[in-house]
Tab-separated table of C-alpha atoms in Angstrom:
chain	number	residue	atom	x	y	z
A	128	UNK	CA	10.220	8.497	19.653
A	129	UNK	CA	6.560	8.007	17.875
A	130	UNK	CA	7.983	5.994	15.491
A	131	UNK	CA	5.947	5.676	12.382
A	132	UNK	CA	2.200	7.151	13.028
A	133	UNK	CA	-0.514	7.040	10.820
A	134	UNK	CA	-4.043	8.556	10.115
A	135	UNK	CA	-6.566	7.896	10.361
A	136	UNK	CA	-6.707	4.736	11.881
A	137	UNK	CA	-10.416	4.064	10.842
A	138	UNK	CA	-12.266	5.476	7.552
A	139	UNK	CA	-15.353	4.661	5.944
A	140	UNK	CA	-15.962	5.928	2.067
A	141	UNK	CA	-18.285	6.088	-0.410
A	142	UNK	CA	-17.215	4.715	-4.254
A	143	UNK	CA	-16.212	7.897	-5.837
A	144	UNK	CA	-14.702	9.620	-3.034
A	145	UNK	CA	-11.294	10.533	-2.288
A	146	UNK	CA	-8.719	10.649	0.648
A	147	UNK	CA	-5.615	11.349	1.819
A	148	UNK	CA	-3.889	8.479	3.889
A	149	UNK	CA	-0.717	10.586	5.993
A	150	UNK	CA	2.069	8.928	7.563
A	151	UNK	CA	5.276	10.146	9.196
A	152	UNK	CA	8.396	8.595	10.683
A	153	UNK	CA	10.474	10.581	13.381
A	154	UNK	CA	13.867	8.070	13.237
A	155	UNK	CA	15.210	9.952	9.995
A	156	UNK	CA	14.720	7.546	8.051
A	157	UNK	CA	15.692	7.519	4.221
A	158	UNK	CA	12.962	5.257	2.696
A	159	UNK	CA	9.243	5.125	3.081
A	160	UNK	CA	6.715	2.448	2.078
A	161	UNK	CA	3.247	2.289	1.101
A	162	UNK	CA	1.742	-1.389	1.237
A	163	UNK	CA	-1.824	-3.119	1.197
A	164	UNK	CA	-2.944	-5.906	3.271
A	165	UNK	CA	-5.714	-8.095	2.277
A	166	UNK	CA	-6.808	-11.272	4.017
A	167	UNK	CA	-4.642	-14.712	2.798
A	168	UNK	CA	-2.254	-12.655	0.704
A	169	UNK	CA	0.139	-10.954	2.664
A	170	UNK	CA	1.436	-7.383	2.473
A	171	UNK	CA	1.539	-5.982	-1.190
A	172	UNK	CA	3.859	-2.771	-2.380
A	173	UNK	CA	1.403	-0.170	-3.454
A	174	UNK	CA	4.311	2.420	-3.803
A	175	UNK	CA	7.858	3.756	-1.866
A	176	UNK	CA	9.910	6.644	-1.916
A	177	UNK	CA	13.592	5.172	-1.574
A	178	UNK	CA	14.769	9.079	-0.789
A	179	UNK	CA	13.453	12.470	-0.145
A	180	UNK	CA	11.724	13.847	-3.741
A	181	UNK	CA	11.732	10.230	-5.402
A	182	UNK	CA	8.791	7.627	-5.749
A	183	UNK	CA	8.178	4.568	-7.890
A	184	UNK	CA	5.218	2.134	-8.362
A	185	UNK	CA	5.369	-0.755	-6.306
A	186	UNK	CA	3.217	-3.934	-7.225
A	187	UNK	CA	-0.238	-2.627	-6.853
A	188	UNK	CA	0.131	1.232	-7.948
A	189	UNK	CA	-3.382	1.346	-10.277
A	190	UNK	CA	-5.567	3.635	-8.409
A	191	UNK	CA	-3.057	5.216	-5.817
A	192	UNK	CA	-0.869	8.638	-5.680
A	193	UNK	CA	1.709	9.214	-3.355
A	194	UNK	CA	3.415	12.352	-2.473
A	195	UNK	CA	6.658	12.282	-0.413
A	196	UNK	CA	5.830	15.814	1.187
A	197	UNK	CA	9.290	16.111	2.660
A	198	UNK	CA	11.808	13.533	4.353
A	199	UNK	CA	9.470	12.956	7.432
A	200	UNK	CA	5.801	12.742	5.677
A	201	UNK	CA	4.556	10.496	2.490
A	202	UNK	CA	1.001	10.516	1.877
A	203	UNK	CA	-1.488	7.950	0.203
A	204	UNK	CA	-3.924	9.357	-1.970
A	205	UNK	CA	-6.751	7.557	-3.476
A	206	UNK	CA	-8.609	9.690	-6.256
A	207	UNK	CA	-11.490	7.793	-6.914
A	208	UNK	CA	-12.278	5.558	-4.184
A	209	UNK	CA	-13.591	1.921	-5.298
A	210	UNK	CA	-14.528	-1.224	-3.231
A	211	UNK	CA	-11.835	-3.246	-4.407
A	212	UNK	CA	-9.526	-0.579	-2.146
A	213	UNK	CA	-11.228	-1.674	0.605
A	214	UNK	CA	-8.134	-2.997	2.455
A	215	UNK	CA	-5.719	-2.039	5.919
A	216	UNK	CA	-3.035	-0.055	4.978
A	217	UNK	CA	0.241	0.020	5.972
A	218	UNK	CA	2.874	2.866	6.282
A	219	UNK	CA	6.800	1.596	6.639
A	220	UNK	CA	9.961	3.353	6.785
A	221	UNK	CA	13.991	2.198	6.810
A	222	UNK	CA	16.955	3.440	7.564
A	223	UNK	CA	20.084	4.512	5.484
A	224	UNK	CA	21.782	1.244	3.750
A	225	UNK	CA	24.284	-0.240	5.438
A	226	UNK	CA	21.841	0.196	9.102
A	227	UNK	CA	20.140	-2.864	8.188
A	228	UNK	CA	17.302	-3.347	6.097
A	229	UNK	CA	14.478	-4.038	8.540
A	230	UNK	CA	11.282	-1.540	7.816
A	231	UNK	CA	9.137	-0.163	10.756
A	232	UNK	CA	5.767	0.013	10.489
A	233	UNK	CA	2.858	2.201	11.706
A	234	UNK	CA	-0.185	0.829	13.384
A	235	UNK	CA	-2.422	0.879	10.270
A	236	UNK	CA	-5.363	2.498	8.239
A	237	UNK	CA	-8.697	0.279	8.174
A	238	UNK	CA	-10.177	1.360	5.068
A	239	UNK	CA	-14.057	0.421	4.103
A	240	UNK	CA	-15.164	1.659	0.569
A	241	UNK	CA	-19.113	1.043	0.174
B	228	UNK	CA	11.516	-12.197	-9.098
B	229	UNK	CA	11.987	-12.629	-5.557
B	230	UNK	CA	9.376	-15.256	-3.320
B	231	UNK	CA	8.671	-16.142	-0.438
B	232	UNK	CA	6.851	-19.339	0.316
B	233	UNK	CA	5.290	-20.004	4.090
B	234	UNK	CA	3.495	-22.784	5.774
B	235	UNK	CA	-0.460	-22.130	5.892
B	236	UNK	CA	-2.256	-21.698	8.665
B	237	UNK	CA	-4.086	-21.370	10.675
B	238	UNK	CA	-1.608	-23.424	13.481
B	239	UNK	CA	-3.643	-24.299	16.739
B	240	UNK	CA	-1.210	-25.592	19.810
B	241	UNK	CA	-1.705	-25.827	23.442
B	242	UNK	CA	0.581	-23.963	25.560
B	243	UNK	CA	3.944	-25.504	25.948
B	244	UNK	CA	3.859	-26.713	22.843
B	245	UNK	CA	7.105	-27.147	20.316
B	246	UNK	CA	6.265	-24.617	17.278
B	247	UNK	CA	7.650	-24.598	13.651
B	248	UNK	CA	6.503	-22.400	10.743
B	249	UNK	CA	8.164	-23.273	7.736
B	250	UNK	CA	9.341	-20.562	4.863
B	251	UNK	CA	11.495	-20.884	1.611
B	252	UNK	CA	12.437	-18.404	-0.935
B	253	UNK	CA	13.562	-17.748	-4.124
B	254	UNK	CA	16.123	-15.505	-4.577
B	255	UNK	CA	18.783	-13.777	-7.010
B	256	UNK	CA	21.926	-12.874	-4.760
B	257	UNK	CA	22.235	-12.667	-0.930
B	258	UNK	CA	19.085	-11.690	0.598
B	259	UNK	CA	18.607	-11.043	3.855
B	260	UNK	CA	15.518	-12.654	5.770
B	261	UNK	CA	13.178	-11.424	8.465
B	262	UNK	CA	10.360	-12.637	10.536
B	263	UNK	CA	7.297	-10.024	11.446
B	264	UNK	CA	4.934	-10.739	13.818
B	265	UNK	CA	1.418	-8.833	14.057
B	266	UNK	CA	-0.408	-8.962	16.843
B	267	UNK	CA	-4.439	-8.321	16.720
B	268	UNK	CA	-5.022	-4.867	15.556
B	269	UNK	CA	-1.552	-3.975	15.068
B	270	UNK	CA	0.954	-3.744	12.947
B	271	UNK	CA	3.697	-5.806	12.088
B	272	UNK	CA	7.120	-6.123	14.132
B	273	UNK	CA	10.308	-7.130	13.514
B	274	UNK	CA	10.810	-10.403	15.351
B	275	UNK	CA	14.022	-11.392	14.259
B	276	UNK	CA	16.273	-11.324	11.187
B	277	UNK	CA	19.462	-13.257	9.480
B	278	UNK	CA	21.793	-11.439	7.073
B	279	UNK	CA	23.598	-13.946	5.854
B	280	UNK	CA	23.897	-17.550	5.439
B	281	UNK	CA	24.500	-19.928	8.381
B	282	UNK	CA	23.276	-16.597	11.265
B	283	UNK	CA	20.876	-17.596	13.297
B	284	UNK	CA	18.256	-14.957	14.699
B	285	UNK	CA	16.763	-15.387	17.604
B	286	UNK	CA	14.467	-13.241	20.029
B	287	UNK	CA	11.643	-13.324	22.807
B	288	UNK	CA	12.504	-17.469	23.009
B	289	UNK	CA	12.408	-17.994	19.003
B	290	UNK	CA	14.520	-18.624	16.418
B	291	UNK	CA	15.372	-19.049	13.100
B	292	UNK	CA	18.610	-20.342	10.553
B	293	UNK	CA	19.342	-19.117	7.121
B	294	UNK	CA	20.157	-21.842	5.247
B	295	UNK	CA	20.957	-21.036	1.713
B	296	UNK	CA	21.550	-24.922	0.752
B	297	UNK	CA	17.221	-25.503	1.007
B	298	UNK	CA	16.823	-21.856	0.704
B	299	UNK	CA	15.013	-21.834	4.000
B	300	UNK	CA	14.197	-20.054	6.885
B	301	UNK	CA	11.915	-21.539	9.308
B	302	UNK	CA	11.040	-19.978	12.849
B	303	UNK	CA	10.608	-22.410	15.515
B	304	UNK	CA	10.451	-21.694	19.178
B	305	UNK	CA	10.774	-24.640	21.720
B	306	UNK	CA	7.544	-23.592	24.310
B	307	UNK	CA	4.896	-21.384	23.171
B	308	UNK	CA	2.352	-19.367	25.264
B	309	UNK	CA	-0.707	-17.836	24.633
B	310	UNK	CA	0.858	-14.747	24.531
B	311	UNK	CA	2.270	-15.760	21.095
B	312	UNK	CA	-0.765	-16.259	19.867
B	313	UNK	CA	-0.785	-13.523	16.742
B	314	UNK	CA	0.481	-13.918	12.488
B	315	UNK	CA	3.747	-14.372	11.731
B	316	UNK	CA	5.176	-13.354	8.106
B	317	UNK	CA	8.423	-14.584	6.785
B	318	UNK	CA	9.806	-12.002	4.594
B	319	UNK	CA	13.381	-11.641	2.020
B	320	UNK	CA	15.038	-8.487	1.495
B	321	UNK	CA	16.322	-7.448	-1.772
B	322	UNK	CA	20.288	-7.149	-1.532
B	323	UNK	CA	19.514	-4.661	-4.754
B	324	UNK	CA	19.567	-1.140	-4.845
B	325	UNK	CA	15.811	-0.812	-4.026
B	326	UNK	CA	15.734	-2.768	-1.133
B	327	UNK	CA	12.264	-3.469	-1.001
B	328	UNK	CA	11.127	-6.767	1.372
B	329	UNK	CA	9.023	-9.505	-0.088
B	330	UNK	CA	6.674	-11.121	1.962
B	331	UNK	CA	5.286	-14.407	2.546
B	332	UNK	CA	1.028	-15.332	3.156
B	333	UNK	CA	1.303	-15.210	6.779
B	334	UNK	CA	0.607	-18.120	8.945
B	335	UNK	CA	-2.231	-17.472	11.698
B	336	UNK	CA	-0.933	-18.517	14.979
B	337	UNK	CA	-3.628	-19.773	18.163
B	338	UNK	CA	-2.303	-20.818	21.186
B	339	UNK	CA	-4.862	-22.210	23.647
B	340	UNK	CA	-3.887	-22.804	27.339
């Protein structure tokens, strides 16, 4: 098993541009997760998708899409890219309630927006 | 809301060294409480987790007791190496519906030899 993969794992953009951050998980997990890390504060919730065809804001949604493409796949979108998205970004997924409530995350997306 | 509280960093020990990173939270209901570790360039992984109050969890040589009397969960681990050396997030999961996990600062861990 991959586990959770992400890409890209490196991407540098211009204010104003746009992108697509993918992720998948291959464990069948229910839930997928969306979060921002910045340095000195931790990982923040951008958005999740607590079941196939449902999302909802996290903490930091201003800024961000997400599409839950099917049960495997939940993208990141950023519209308008601006410097203060200039973060890593983190993919997560977890399993069905009741298999314990750890997430497992992907390696990361180092974002740079000039 | 739901908080977690950790020790800051950054921690510099030598190697063999007794290590304790403390982490409260604040809570409604019965939470359950994880440690993450991320090493350099990674992403994070589970290091261990409690589910209820009173479990201990305990992997790779650390540990750490939920203790719902000083709403507290610190990690310690009783030698460290240098392979260690990586940050460490304490983090509460909501026993809600959404089951999202809050997470602490992260505390910067350096172990020299």
């Amino acid at each position: 098993n991959a586990g959770v993969t992400q890409t890209p794992k490196f991407q540098v953009l211009k204010t104003g541009q746009s992108m697509t951050l993918q992720c998948a998980q291959d464990m069948n997990h229910n839930s997928m997760y969306w979060y921002r890390q910045d340095p000195g504060m931790g990982l923040r919730l951008i958005y999740y998708s607590a079941s196939e065809g449902t999302t909802d804001k996290g903490e930091v949604p201003n800024g961000y899409n997400v599409s839950r493409l099917n049960k495997r796949e939940f993208s990141l979108r950023l519209e308008s890219a601006a410097p203060s998205q200039t973060s890593v970004y983190f993919c997560a997924s977890q399993g069905f309630p009741g298999q314990g409530d750890e997430q497992y995350f992907g390696p990361g997306t180092r974002l740079t927006v000039t | 809301g739901n908080s977690v509280t950790q020790m800051e960093g950054p921690v510099t020990l030598s190697e063999e060294a007794f290590l304790t990173i403390n982490c409260t939270y604040t809570a409604t209901g019965y939470p359950s409480l994880f440690w993450y570790v991320q090493y350099p360039g990674e992403g994070l992984q589970l290091l261990l987790k409690a589910t209820k109050a009173d479990d201990k969890g305990s992997n790779k040589g650390f540990e750490a007791t939920y203790r719902k009397e000083t709403t507290s969960f610190h990690l310690e681990k009783g030698s460290v190496q240098v392979s260690d050396s990586a940050v460490y997030f304490c983090a509460l999961g909501d026993s809600g519906s959404a089951r999202q996990l809050t997470f602490g600062s992260g505390t910067q861990l350096t172990v020299l030899p």
